[in-house]
PDB file of C-alpha atoms and ligand atoms in Angstrom:
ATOM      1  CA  UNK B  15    -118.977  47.304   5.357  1.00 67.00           C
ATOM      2  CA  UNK B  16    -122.665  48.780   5.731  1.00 82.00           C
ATOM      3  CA  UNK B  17    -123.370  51.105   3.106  1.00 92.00           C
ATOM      4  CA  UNK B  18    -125.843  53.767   2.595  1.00 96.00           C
ATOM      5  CA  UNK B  19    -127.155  56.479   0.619  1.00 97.00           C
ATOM      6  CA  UNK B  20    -129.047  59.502   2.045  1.00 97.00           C
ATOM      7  CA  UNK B  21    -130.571  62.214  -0.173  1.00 96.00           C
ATOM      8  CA  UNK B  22    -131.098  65.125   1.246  1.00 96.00           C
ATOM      9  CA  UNK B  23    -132.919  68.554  -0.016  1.00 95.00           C
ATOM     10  CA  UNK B  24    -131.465  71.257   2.666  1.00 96.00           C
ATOM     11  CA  UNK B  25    -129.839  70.712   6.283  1.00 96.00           C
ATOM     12  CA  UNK B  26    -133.134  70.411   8.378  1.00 97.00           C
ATOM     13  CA  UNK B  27    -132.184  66.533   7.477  1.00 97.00           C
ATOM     14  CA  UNK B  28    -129.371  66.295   9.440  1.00 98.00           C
ATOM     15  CA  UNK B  29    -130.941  65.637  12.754  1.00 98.00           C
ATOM     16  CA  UNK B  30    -132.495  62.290  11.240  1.00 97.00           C
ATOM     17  CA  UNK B  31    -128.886  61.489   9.996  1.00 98.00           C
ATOM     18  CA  UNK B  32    -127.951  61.853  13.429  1.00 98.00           C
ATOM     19  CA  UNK B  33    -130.882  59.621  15.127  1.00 98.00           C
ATOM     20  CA  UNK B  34    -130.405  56.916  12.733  1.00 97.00           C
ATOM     21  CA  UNK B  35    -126.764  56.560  13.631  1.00 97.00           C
ATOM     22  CA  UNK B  36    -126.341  57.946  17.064  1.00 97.00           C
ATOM     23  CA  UNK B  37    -124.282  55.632  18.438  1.00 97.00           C
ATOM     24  CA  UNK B  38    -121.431  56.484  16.419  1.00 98.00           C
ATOM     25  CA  UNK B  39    -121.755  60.077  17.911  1.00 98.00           C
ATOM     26  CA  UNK B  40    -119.896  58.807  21.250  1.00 98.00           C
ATOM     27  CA  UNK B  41    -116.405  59.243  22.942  1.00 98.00           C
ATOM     28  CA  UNK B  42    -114.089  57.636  20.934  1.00 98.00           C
ATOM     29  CA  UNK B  43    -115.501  56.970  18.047  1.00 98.00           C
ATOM     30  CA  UNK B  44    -113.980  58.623  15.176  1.00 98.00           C
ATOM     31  CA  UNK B  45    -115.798  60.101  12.035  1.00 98.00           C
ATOM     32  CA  UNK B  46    -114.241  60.985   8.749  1.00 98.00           C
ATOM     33  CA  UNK B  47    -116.237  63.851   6.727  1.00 98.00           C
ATOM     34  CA  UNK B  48    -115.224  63.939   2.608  1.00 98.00           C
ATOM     35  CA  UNK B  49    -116.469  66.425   0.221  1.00 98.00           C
ATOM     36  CA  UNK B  50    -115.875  69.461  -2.130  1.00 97.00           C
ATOM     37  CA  UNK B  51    -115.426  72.793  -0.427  1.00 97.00           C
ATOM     38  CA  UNK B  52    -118.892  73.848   0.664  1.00 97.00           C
ATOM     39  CA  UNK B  53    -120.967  70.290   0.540  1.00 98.00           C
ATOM     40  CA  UNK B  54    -121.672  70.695   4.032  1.00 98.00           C
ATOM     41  CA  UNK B  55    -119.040  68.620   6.293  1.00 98.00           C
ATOM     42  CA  UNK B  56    -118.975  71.612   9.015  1.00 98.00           C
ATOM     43  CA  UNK B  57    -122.810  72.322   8.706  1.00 98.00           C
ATOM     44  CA  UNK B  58    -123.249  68.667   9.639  1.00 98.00           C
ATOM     45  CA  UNK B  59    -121.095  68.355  12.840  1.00 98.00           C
ATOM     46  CA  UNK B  60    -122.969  71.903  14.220  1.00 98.00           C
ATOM     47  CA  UNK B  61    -125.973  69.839  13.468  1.00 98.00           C
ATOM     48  CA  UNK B  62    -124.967  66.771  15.409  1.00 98.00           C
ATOM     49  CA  UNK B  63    -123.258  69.127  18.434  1.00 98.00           C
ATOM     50  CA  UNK B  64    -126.675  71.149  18.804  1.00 98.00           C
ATOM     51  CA  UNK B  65    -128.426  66.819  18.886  1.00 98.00           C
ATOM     52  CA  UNK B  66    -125.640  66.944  21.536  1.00 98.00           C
ATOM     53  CA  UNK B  67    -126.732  70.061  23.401  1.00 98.00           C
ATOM     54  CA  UNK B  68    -122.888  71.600  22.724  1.00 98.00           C
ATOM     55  CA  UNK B  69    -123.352  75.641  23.671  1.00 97.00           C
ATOM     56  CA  UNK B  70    -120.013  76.204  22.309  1.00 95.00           C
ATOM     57  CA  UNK B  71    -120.068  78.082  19.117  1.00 95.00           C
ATOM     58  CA  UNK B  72    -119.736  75.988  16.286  1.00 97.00           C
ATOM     59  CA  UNK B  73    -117.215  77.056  13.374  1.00 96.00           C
ATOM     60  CA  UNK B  74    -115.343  75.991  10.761  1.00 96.00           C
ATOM     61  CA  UNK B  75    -111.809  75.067  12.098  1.00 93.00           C
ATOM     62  CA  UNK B  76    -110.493  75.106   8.471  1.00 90.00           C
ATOM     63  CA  UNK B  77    -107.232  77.535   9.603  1.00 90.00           C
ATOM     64  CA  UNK B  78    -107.196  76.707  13.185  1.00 92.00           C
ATOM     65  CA  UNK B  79    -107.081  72.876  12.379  1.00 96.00           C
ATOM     66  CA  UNK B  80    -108.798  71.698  15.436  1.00 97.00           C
ATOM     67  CA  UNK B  81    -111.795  73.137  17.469  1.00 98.00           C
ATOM     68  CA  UNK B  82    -112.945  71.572  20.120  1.00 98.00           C
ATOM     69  CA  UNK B  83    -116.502  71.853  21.549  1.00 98.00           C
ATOM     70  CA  UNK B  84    -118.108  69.851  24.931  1.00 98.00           C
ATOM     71  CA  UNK B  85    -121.258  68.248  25.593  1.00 98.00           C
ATOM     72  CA  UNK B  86    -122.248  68.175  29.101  1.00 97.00           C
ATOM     73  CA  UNK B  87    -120.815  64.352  29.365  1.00 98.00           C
ATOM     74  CA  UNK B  88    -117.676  64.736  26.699  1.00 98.00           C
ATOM     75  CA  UNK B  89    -115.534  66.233  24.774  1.00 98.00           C
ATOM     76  CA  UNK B  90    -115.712  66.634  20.486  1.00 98.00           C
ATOM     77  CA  UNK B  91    -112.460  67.298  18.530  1.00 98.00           C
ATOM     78  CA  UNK B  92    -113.159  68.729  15.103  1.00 98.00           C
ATOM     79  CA  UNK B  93    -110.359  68.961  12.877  1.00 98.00           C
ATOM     80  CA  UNK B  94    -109.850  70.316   9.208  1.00 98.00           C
ATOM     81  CA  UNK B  95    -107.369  69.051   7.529  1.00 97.00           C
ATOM     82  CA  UNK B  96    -107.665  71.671   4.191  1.00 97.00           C
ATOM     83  CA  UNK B  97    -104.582  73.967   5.326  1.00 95.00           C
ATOM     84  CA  UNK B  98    -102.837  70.961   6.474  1.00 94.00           C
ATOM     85  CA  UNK B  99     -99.012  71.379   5.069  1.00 84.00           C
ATOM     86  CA  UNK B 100     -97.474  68.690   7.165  1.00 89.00           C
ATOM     87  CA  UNK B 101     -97.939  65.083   9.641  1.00 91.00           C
ATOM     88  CA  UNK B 102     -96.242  67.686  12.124  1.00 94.00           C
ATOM     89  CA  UNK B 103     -98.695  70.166  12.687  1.00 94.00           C
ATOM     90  CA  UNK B 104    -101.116  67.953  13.838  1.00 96.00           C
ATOM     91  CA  UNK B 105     -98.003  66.213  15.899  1.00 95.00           C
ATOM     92  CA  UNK B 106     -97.812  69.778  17.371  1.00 94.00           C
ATOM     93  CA  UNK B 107    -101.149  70.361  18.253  1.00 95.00           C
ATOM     94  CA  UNK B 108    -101.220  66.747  20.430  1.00 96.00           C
ATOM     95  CA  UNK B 109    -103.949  65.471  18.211  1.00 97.00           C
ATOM     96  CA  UNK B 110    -103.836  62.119  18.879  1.00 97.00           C
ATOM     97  CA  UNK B 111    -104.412  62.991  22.282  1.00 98.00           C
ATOM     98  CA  UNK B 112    -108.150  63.827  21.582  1.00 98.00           C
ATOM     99  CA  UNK B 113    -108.863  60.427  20.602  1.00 98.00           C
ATOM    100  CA  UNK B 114    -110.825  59.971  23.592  1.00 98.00           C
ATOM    101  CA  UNK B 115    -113.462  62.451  22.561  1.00 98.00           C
ATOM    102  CA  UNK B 116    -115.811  62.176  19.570  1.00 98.00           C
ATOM    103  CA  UNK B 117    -113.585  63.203  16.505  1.00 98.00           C
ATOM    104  CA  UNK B 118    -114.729  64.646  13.294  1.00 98.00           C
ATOM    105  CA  UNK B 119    -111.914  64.900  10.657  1.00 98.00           C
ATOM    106  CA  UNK B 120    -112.678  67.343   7.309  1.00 98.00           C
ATOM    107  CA  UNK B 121    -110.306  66.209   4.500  1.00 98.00           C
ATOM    108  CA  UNK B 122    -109.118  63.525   6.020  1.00 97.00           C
ATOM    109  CA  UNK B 123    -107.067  62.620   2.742  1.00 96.00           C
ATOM    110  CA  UNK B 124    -104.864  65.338   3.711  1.00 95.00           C
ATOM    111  CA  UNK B 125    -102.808  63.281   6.159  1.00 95.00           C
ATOM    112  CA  UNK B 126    -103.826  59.905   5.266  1.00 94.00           C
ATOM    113  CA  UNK B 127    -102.611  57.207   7.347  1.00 94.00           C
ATOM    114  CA  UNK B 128    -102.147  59.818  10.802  1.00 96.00           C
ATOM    115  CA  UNK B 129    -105.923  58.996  12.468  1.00 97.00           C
ATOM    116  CA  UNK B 130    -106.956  55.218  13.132  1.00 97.00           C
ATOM    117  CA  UNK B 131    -109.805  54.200  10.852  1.00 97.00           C
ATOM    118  CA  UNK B 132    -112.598  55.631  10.721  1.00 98.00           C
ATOM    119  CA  UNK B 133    -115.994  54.160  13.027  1.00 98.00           C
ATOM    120  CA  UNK B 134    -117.886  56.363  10.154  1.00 98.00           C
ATOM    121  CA  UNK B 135    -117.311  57.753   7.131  1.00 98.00           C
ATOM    122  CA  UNK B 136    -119.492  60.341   5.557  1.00 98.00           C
ATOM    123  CA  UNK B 137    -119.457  61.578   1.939  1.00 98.00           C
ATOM    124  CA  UNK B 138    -121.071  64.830   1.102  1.00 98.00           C
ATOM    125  CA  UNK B 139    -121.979  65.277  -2.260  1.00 98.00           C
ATOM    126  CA  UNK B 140    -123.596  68.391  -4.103  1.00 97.00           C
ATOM    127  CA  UNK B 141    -127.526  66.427  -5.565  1.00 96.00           C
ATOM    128  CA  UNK B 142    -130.038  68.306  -7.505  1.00 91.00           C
ATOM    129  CA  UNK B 143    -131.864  71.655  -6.943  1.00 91.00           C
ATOM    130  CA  UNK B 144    -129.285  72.456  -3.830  1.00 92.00           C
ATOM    131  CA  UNK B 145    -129.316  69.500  -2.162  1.00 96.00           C
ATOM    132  CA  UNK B 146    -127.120  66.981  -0.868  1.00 98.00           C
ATOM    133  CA  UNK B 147    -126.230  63.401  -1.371  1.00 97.00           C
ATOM    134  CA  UNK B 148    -124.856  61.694   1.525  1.00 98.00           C
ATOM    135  CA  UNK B 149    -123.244  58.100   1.483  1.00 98.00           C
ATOM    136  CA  UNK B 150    -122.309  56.964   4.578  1.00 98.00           C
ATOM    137  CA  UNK B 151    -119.798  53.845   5.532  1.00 97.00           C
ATOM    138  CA  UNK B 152    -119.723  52.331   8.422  1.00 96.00           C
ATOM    139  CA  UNK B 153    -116.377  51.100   9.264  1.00 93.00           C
ATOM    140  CA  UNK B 154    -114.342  48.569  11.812  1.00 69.00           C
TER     141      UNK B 154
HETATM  142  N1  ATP Z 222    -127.739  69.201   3.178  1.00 81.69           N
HETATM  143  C1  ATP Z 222    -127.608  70.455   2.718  1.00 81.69           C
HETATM  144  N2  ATP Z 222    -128.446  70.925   1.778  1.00 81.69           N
HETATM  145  C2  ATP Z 222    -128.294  72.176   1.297  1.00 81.69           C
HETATM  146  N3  ATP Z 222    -127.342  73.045   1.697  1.00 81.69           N
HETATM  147  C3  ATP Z 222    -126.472  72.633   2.630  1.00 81.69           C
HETATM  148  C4  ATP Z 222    -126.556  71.329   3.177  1.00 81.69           C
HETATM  149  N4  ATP Z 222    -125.561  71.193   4.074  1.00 81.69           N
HETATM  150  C5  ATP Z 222    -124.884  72.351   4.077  1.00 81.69           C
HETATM  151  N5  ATP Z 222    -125.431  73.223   3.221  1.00 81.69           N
HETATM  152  C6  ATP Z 222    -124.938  74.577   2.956  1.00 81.69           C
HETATM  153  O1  ATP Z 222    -123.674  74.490   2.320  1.00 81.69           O
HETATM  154  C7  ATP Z 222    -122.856  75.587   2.688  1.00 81.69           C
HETATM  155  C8  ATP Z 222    -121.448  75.185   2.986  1.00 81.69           C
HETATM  156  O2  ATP Z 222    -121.465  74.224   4.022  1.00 81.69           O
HETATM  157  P1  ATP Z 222    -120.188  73.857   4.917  1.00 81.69           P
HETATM  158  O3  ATP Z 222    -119.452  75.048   5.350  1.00 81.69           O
HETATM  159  O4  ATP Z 222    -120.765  72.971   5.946  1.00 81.69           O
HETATM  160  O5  ATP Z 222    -119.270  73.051   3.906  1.00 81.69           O
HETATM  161  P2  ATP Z 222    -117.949  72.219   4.160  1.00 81.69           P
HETATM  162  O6  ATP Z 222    -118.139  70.904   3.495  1.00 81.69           O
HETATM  163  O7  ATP Z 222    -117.616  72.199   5.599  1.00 81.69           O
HETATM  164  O8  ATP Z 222    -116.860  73.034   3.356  1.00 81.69           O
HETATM  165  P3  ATP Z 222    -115.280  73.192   3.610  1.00 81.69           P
HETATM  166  O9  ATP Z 222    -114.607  72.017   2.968  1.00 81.69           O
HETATM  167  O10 ATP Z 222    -114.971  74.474   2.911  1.00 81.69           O
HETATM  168  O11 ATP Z 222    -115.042  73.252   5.082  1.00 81.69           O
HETATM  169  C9  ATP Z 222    -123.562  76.299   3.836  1.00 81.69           C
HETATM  170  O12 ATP Z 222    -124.083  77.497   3.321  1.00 81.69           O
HETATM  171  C10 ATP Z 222    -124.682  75.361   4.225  1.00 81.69           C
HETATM  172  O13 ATP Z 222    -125.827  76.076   4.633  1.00 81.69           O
HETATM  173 MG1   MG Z 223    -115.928  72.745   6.668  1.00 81.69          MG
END
């Protein structure tokens, strides 16, 4: 599995994230987002939805579970999975049924085993002086 490490020193370098691996931001393709509270897993999906020209407001979904934003060609599901008691909320929500859309899962460990495996997987971590170290994993 591809491999790679991305330091960053504030958020204006999340577009470049997103050019170097835009494919992955497509329908179906699913993305899995791990890191601390506050290392920047919602900051980067309203970075990649704005690269997506998404007008919806972007916000965390942390106690709603799942927000869910369009492009002009698609649909993205974003899902936190931080307040996540139980497999059955999501069950309740029909959240395998946004599988066609671009997905975004926060704390994906949460309810491992319940999404497919992941196109992407990002790691936020805090780095130096405010920043952020990202190590991303390209997956199937
Ligand atoms: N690359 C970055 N460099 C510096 N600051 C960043 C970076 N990315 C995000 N931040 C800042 O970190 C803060 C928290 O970010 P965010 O809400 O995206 O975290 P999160 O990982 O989604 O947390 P949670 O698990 O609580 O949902 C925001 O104030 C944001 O501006
Ligand atoms: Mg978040």
């Amino acid at each position: 599995m591809p491999q790679q490490e991305i330091i960053l020193c504030d958020e204006t370098g999340y577009p470049g994230v997103f050019a170097r691996y835009a494919h992955f931001f497509a329908p179906g393709r699913i993305i899995f987002l791990r890191g601390d509270l506050g290392a920047g897993k919602t900051t980067f999906v309203r970075a990649v939805c704005t690269e997506l020209a998404v007008e919806d407001l972007v916000s965390s979904p942390s106690f709603a579970i799942l927000n869910v934003y369009h492009t002009p060609d698609f649909r993205i599901a974003h899902f936190d999975l931080f307040r996540l008691s139980a497999a059955h909320q999501l069950d309740e929500i029909g959240a395998l049924d946004f599988l066609d859309a671009l997905v975004f899962v926060e704390w994906p460990e949460n309810c491992a085993g319940f999404f497919p495996d992941p196109d992407l997987e990002i790691a936020f971590e805090f780095a130096r002086q405010d920043g952020r170290r990202l190590c991303l994993r390209e997956g199937k």
